mmCIF file of C-alpha atoms in Angstrom:
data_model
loop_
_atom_site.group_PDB
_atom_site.id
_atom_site.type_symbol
_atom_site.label_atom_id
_atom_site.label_comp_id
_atom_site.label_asym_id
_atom_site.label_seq_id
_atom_site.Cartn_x
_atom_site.Cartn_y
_atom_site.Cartn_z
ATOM 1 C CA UNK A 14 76.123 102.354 92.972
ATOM 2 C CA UNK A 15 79.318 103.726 92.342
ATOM 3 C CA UNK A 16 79.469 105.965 89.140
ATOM 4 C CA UNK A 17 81.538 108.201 87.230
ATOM 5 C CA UNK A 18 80.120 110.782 85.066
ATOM 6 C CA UNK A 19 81.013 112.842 81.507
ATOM 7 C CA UNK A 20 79.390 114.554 79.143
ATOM 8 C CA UNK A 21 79.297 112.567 76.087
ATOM 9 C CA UNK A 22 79.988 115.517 73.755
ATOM 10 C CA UNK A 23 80.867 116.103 70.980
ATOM 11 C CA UNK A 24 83.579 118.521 72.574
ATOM 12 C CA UNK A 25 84.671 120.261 68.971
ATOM 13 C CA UNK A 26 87.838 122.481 69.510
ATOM 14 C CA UNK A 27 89.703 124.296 66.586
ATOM 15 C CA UNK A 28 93.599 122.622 66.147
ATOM 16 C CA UNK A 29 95.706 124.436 68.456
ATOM 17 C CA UNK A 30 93.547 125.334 71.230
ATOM 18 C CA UNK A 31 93.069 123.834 74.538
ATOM 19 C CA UNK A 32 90.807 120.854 75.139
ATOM 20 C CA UNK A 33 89.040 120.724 78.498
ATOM 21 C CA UNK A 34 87.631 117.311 79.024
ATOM 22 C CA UNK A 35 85.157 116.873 82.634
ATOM 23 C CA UNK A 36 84.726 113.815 85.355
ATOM 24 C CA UNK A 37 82.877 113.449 88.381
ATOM 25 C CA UNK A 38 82.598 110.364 90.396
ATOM 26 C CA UNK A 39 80.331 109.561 93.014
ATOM 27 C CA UNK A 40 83.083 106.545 95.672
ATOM 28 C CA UNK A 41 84.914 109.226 97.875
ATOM 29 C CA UNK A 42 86.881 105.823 98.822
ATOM 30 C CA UNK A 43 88.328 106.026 95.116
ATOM 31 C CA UNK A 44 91.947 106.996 95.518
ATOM 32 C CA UNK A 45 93.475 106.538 91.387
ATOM 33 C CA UNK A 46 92.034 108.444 88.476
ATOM 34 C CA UNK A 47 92.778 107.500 84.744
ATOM 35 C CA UNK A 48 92.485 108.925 81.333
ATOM 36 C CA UNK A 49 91.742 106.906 78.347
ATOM 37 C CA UNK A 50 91.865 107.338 75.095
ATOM 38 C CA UNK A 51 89.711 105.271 72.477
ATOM 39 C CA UNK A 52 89.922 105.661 68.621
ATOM 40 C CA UNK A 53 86.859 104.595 66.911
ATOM 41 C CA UNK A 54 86.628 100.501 66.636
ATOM 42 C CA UNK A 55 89.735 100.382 68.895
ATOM 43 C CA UNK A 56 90.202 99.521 72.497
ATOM 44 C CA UNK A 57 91.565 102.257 75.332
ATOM 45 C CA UNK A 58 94.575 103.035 75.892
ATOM 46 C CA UNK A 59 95.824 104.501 79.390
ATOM 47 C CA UNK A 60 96.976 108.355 78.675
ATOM 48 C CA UNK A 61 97.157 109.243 82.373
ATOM 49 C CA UNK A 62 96.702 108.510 86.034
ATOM 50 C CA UNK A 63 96.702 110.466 89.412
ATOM 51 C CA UNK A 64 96.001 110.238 92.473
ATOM 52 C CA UNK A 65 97.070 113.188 94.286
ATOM 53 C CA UNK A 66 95.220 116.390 94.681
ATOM 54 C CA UNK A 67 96.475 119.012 91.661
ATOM 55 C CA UNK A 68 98.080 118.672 88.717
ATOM 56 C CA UNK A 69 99.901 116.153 86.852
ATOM 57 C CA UNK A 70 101.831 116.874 83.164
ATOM 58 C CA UNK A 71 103.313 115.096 80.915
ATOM 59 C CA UNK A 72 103.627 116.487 78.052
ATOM 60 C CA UNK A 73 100.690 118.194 75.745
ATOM 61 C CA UNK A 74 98.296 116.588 78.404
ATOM 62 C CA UNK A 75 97.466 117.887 82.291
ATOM 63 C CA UNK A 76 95.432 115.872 84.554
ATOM 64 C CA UNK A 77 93.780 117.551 87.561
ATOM 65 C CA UNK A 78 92.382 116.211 90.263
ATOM 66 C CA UNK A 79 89.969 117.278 93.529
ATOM 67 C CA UNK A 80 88.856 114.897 95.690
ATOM 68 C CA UNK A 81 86.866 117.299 97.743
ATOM 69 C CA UNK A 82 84.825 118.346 94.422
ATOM 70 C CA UNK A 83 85.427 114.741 93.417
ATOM 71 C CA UNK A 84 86.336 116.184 90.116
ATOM 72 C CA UNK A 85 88.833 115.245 87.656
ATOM 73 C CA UNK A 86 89.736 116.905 84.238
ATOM 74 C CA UNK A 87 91.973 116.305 81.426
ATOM 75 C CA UNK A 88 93.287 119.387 79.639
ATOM 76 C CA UNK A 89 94.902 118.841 76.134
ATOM 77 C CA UNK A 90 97.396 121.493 75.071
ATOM 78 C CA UNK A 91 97.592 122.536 71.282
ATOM 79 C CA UNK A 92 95.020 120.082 70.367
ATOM 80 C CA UNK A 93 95.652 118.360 66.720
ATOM 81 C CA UNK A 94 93.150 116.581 64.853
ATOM 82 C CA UNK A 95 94.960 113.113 65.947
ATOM 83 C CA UNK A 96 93.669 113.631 69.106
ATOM 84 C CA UNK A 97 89.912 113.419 68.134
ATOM 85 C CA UNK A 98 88.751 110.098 69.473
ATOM 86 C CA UNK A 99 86.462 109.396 72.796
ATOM 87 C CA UNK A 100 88.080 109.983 76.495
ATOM 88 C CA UNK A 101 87.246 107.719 79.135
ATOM 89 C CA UNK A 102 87.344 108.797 82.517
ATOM 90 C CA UNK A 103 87.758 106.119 85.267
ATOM 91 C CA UNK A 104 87.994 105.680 88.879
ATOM 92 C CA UNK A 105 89.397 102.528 90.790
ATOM 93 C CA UNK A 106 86.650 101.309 92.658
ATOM 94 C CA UNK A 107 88.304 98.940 95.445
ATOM 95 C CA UNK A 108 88.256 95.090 95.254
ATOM 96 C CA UNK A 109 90.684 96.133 91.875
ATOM 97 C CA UNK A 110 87.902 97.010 89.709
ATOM 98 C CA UNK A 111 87.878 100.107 87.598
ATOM 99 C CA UNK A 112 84.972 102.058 86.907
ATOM 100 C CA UNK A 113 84.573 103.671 83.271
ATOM 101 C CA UNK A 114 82.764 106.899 82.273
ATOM 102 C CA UNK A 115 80.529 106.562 79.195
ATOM 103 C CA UNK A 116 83.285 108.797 77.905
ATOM 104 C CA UNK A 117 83.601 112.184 75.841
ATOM 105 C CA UNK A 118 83.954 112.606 71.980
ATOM 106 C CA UNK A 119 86.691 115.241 71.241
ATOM 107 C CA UNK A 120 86.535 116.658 67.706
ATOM 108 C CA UNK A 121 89.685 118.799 66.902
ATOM 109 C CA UNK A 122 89.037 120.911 63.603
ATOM 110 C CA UNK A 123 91.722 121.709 61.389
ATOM 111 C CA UNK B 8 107.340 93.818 78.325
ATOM 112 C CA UNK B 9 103.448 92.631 79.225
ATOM 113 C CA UNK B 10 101.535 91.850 76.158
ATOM 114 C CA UNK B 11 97.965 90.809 75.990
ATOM 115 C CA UNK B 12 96.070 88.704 73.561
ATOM 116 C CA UNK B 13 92.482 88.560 72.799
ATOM 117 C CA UNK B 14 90.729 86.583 69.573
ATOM 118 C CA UNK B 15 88.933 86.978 67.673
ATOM 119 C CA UNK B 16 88.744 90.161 66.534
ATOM 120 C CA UNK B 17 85.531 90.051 64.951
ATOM 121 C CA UNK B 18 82.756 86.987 65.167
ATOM 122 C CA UNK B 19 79.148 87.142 63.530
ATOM 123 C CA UNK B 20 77.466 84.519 65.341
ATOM 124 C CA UNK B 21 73.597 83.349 65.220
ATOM 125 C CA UNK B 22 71.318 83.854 68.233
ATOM 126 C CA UNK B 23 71.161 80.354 69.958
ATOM 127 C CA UNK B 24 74.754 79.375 69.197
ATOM 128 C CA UNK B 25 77.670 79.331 71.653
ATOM 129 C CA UNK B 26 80.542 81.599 72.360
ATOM 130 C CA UNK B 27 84.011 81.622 73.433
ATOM 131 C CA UNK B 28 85.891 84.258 73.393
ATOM 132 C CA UNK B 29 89.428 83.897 74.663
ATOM 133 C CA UNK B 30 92.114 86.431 76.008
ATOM 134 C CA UNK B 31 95.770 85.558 77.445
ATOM 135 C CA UNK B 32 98.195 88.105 79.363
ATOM 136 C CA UNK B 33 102.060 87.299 78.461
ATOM 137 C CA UNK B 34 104.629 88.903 80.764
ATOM 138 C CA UNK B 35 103.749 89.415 84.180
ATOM 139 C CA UNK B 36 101.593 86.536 86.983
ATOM 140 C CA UNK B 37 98.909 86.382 89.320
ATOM 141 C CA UNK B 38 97.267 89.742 87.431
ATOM 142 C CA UNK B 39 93.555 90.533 87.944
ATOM 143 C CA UNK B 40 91.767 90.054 84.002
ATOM 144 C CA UNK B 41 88.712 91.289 83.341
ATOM 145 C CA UNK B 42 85.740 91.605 80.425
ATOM 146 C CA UNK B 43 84.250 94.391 79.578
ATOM 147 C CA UNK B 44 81.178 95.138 77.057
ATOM 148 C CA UNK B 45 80.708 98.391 74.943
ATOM 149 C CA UNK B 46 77.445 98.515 73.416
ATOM 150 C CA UNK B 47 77.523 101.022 70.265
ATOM 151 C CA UNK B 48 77.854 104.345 71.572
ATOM 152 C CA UNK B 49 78.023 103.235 75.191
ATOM 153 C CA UNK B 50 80.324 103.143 78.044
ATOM 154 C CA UNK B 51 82.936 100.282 79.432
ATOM 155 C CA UNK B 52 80.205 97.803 81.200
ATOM 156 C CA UNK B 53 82.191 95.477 83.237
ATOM 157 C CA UNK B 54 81.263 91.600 83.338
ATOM 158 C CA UNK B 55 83.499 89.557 84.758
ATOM 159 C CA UNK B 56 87.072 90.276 87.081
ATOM 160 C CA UNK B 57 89.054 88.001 88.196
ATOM 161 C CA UNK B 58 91.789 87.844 90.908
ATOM 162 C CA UNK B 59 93.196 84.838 90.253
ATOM 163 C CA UNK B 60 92.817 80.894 89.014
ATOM 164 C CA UNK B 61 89.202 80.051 89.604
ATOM 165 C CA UNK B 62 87.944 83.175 90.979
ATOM 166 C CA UNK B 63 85.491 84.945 89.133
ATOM 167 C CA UNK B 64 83.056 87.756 90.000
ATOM 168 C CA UNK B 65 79.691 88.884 88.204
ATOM 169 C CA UNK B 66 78.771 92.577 87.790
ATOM 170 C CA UNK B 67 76.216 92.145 85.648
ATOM 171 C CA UNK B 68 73.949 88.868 85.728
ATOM 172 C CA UNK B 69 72.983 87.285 81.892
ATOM 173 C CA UNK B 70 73.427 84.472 79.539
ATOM 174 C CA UNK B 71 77.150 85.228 79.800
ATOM 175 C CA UNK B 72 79.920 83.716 82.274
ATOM 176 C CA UNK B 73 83.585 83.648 82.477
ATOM 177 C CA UNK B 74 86.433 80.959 83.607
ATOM 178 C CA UNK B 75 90.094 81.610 84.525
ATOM 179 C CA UNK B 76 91.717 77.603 84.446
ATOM 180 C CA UNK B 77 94.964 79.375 84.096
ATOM 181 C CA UNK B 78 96.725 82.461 85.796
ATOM 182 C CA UNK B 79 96.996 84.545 82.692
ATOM 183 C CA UNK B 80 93.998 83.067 80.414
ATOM 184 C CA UNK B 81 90.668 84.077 81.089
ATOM 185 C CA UNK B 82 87.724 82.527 78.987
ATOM 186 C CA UNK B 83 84.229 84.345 78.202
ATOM 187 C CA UNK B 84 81.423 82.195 77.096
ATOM 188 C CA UNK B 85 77.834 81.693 76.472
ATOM 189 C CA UNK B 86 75.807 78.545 76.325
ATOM 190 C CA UNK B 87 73.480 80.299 73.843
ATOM 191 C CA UNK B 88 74.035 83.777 72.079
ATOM 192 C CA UNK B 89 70.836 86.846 72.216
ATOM 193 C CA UNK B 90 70.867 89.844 70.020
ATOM 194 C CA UNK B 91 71.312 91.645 72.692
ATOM 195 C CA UNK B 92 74.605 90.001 73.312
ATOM 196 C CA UNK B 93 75.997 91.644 69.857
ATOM 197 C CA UNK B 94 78.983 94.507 71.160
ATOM 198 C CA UNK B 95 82.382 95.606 71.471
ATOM 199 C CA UNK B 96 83.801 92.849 74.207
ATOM 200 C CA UNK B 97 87.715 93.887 75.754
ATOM 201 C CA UNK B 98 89.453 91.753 77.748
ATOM 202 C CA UNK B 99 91.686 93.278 79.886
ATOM 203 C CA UNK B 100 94.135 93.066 82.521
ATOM 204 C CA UNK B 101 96.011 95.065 85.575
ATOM 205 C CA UNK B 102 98.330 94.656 88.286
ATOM 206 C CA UNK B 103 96.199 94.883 91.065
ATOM 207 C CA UNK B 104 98.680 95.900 93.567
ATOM 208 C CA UNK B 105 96.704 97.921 95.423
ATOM 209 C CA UNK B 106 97.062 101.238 96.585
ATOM 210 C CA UNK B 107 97.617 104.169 94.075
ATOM 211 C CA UNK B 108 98.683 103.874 90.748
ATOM 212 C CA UNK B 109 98.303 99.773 91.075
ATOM 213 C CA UNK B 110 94.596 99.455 89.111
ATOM 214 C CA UNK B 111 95.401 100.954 85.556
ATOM 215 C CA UNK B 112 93.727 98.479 83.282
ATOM 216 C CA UNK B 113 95.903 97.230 79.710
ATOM 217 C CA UNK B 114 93.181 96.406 77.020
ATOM 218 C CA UNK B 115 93.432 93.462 74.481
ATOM 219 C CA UNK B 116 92.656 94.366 70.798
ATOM 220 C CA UNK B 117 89.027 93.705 71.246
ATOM 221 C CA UNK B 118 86.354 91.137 69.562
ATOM 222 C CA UNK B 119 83.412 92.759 67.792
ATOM 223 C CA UNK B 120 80.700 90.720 67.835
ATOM 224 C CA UNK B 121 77.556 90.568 65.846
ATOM 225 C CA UNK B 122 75.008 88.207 66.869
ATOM 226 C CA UNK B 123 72.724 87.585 63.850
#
């Protein structure tokens, strides 16, 4: 069965600091990664993809991939308490499904 | 711009009674739609995808199924409702190109539903 793995926190990171958020998945066929972000009682919405080994920025967030680890992380930059909400990580999983993590709950402390 | 729709937002619903849940894509054709469950605390559990009008796949066999009589609507329903039916249901939708970059999924709003 094809999975993909967090830790369901709570990550808690003072405001400012860096926010490290972890993935494994278990289909080396997987070739797209995505980042979602979910607000309590609200549905995800797509912060990120990639699909290439390394790093991918856009702005305040990083996404990094290794498919050899078959690892994926999101790293928030200066982390504000706005970005406290759960993180899904996902993996496409051929036959255009998408797999979901259970997801991580960030807590950003002012 | 693609938009999606999805309604309700929330239902309380006895166990035994029916269910539709409805969810339409505005903006783009032929994309793949799918429903997804989110139990409290839990992860995305997919249900039903669908690549196009009449085609529907099961993940996850229960009192629930799914129809698609249209290219962008896509219809979840139950003859008869459990308790154990009672979550966070997302339609949702996605290009489906193939390749990289071609499977982000766009969610609807959500329907939280309690079944009573």
């Amino acid at each position: 069965q094809k999975e993909v793995e967090q830790n369901s926190g709570p990550l808690s990171v003072p405001e400012g600091a860096i926010a490290s958020l972890n993935c494994t998945y278990s289909d080396r066929g997987s070739q797209s990664f995505f980042w979602y972000r979910q607000y309590s009682g609200k549905s995800p919405e797509l912060i990120m993809f990639i699909y290439s080994n390394g790093d991918k920025e856009d702005g305040r967030f990083t996404a990094q991939l290794n498919k050899a680890s078959q690892y994926v992380s999101l790293l928030i930059r200066d982390s504000q308490p706005s970005d406290s909400a759960t993180y899904l990580c996902a993996a496409d999983g051929g036959y255009q499904k998408v797999t979901f993590g259970t997801g991580t709950k960030l807590q950003v402390i002012p | 711009s693609q938009t999606i729709h999805q309604w309700p937002a929330t239902l309380v619903q006895p166990v035994g009674s029916p269910l539709s849940l409805e969810c339409t894509v505005e903006g783009t054709s032929n994309p793949n739609l799918y429903w997804y469950r989110q139990a409290a605390g839990r992860g995305l559990q997919l249900l039903f995808y669908s690549v196009g009008i009449g085609q529907i796949s099961s993940e996850v066999p229960q009192n629930l199924s799914a129809s698609r009589p249209q290219d962008r609507q896509f219809i979840l329903s139950s003859k008869k409702l459990l308790l154990s039916d009672s979550g966070f249901y997302l339609c949702a939708w996605s290009l489906g190109t193939g390749g990289v970059g071609g499977t982000e999924a766009f969610f609807g709003q959500g329907t939280r539903l309690t079944v009573v």
